[in-house]
Short mmCIF file of C-alpha atoms in Angstrom, two decimals:
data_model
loop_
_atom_site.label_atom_id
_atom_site.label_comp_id
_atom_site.label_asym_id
_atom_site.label_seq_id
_atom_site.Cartn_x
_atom_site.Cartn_y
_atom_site.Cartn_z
CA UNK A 412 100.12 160.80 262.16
CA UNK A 413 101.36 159.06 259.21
CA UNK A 414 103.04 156.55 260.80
CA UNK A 415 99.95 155.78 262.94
CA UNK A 416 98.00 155.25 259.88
CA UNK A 417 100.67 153.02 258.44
CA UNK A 418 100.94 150.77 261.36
CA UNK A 419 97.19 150.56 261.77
CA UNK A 420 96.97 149.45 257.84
CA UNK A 421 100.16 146.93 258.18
CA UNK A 422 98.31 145.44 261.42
CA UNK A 423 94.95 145.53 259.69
CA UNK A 424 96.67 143.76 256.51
CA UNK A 425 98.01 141.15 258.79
CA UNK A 426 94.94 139.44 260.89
CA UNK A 427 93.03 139.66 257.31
CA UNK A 428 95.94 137.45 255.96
CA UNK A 429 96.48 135.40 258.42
CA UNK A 430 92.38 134.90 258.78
CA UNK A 431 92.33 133.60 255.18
CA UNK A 432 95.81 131.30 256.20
CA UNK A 433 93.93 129.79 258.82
CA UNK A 434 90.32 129.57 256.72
CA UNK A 435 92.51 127.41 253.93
CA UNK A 436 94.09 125.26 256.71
CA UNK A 437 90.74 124.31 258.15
CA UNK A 438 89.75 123.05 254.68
CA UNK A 439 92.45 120.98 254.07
CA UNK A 440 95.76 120.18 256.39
CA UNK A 441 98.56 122.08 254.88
CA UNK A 442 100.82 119.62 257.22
CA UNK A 443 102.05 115.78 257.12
CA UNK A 444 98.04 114.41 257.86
CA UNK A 445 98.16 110.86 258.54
CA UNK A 446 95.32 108.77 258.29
CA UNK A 447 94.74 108.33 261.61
CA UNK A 448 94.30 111.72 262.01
CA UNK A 449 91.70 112.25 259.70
CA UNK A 450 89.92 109.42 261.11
CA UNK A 451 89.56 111.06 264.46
CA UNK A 452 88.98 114.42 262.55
CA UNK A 453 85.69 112.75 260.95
CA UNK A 454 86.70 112.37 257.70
CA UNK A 455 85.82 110.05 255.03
CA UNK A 456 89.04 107.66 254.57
CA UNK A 457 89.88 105.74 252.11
CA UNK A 458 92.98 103.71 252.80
CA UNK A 459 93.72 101.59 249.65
CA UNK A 460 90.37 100.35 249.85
CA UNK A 461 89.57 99.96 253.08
CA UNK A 462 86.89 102.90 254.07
CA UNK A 463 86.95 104.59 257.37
CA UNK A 464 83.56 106.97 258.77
CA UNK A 465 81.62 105.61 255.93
CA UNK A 466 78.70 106.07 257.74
CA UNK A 467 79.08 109.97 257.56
CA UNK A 468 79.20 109.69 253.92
CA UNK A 469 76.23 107.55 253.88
CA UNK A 470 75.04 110.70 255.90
CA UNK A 471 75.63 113.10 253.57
CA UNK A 472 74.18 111.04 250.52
CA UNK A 473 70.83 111.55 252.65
CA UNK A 474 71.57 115.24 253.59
CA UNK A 475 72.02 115.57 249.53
CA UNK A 476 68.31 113.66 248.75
CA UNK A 477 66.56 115.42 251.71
CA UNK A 478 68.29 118.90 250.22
CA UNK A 479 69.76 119.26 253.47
CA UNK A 480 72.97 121.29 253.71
CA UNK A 481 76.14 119.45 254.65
CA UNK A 482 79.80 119.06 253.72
CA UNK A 483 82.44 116.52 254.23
CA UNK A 484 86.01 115.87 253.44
CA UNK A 485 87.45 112.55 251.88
CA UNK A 486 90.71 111.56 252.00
CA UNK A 487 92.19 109.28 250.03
CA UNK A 488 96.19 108.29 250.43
CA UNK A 489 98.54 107.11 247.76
CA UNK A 490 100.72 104.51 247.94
CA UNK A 491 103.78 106.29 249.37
CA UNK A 492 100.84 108.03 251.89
CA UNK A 493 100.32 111.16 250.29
CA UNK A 494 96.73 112.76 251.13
CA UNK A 495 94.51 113.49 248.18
CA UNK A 496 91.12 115.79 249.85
CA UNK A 497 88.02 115.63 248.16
CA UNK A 498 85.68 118.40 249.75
CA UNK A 499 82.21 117.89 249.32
CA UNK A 500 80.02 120.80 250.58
CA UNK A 501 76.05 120.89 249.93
CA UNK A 502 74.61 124.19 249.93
CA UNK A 503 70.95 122.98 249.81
CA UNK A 504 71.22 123.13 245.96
CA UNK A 505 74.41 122.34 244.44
CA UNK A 506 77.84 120.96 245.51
CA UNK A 507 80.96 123.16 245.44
CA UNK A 508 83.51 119.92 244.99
CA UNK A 509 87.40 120.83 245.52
CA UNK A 510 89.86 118.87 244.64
CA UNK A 511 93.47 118.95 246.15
CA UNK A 512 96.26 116.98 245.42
CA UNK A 513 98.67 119.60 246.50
CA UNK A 514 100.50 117.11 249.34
CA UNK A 515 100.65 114.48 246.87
CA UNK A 516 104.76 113.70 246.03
CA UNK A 517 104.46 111.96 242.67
CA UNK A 518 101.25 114.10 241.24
CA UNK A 519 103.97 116.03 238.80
CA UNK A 520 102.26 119.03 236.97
CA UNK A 521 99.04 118.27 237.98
CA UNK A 522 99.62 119.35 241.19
CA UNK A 523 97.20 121.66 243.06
CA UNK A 524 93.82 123.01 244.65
CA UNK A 525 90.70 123.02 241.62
CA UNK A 526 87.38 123.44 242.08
CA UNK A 527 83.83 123.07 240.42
CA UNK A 528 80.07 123.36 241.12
CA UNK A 529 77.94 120.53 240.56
CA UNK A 530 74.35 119.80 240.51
CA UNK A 531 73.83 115.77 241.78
CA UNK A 532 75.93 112.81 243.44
CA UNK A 533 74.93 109.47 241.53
CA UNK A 534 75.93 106.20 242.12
CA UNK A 535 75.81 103.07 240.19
CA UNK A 536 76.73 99.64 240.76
CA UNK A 537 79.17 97.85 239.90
CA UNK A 538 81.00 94.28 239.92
CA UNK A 539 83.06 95.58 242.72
CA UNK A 540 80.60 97.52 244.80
CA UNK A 541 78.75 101.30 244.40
CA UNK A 542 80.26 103.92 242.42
CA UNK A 543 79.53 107.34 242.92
CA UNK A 544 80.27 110.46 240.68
CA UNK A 545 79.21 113.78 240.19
CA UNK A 546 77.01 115.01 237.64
CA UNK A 547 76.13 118.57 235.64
CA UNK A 548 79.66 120.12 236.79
CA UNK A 549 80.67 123.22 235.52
CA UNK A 550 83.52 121.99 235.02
CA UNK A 551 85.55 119.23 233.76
CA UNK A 552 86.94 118.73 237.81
CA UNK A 553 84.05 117.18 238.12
CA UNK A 554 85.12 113.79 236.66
CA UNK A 555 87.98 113.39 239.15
CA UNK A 556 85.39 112.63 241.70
CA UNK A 557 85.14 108.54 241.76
CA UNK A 558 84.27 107.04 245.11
CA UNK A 559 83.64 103.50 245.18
CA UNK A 560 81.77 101.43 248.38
CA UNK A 561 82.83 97.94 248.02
CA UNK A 562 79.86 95.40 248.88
#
């Protein structure tokens, strides 16, 4: 009977982990994620500089005003073509904003998933286009968020 038990809790123990395995990988690619693939995904790409699906951005700037929920992903590559995810998800009142630079080769000990809850998405302009940020974080995290919209 004991060994019944124990099996049932090892098997039990497994589809829990590998449910929250599969719940991180649909957040962010835990695999080589090229930008063409993330394009066809829907996210919000920024190639160095030029923007891909920034109409779905522009979407969820709206979704933000009208205090509609909504969440997007937007992924910016380094030079050598690292991924850097910025996940943007709107709850109806504030945005939980991760940040994850964990694929990124030359981010040294900086290196990892962080996260922070933040009230508003401002933007500004600027000589080289709109700038938007996030405001009343709870956290410093917060001020690695920087998208810019060239005009």
């Amino acid at each position: 009977m004991k060994k019944i038990s124990l099996i049932l809790s090892l098997i039990l123990l497994s589809i829990v982990l590998l449910g929250c395995q599969q719940e991180s990988e649909i957040n962010n690619p835990k695999k080589s994620y090229s930008s063409e693939e993330a394009i066809e995904n829907g996210d919000v790409v920024n190639l160095h500089g030029e923007i891909s699906n920034l109409d779905r951005f522009e979407s969820f700037i709206e979704n933000v005003e009208k205090g509609a929920k909504d969440e997007i992903r937007i992924t910016m590559y380094t030079i050598e073509g690292d991924p850097i995810f910025y996940n943007l998800n709107y709850n109806g009142n504030k945005i939980q904003y991760t940040y994850d630079n964990s694929q990124d080769g030359y981010a040294g000990t900086g290196k990892g998933i962080e996260s922070t809850s933040c009230s508003n998405i401002e933007s500004r302009n600027t000589e080289n286009g709109v700038e938007y940020y996030l405001s009343e974080c709870s956290s410093e995290v917060g001020n690695s968020f920087n998208f810019r919209v060239s005009e």
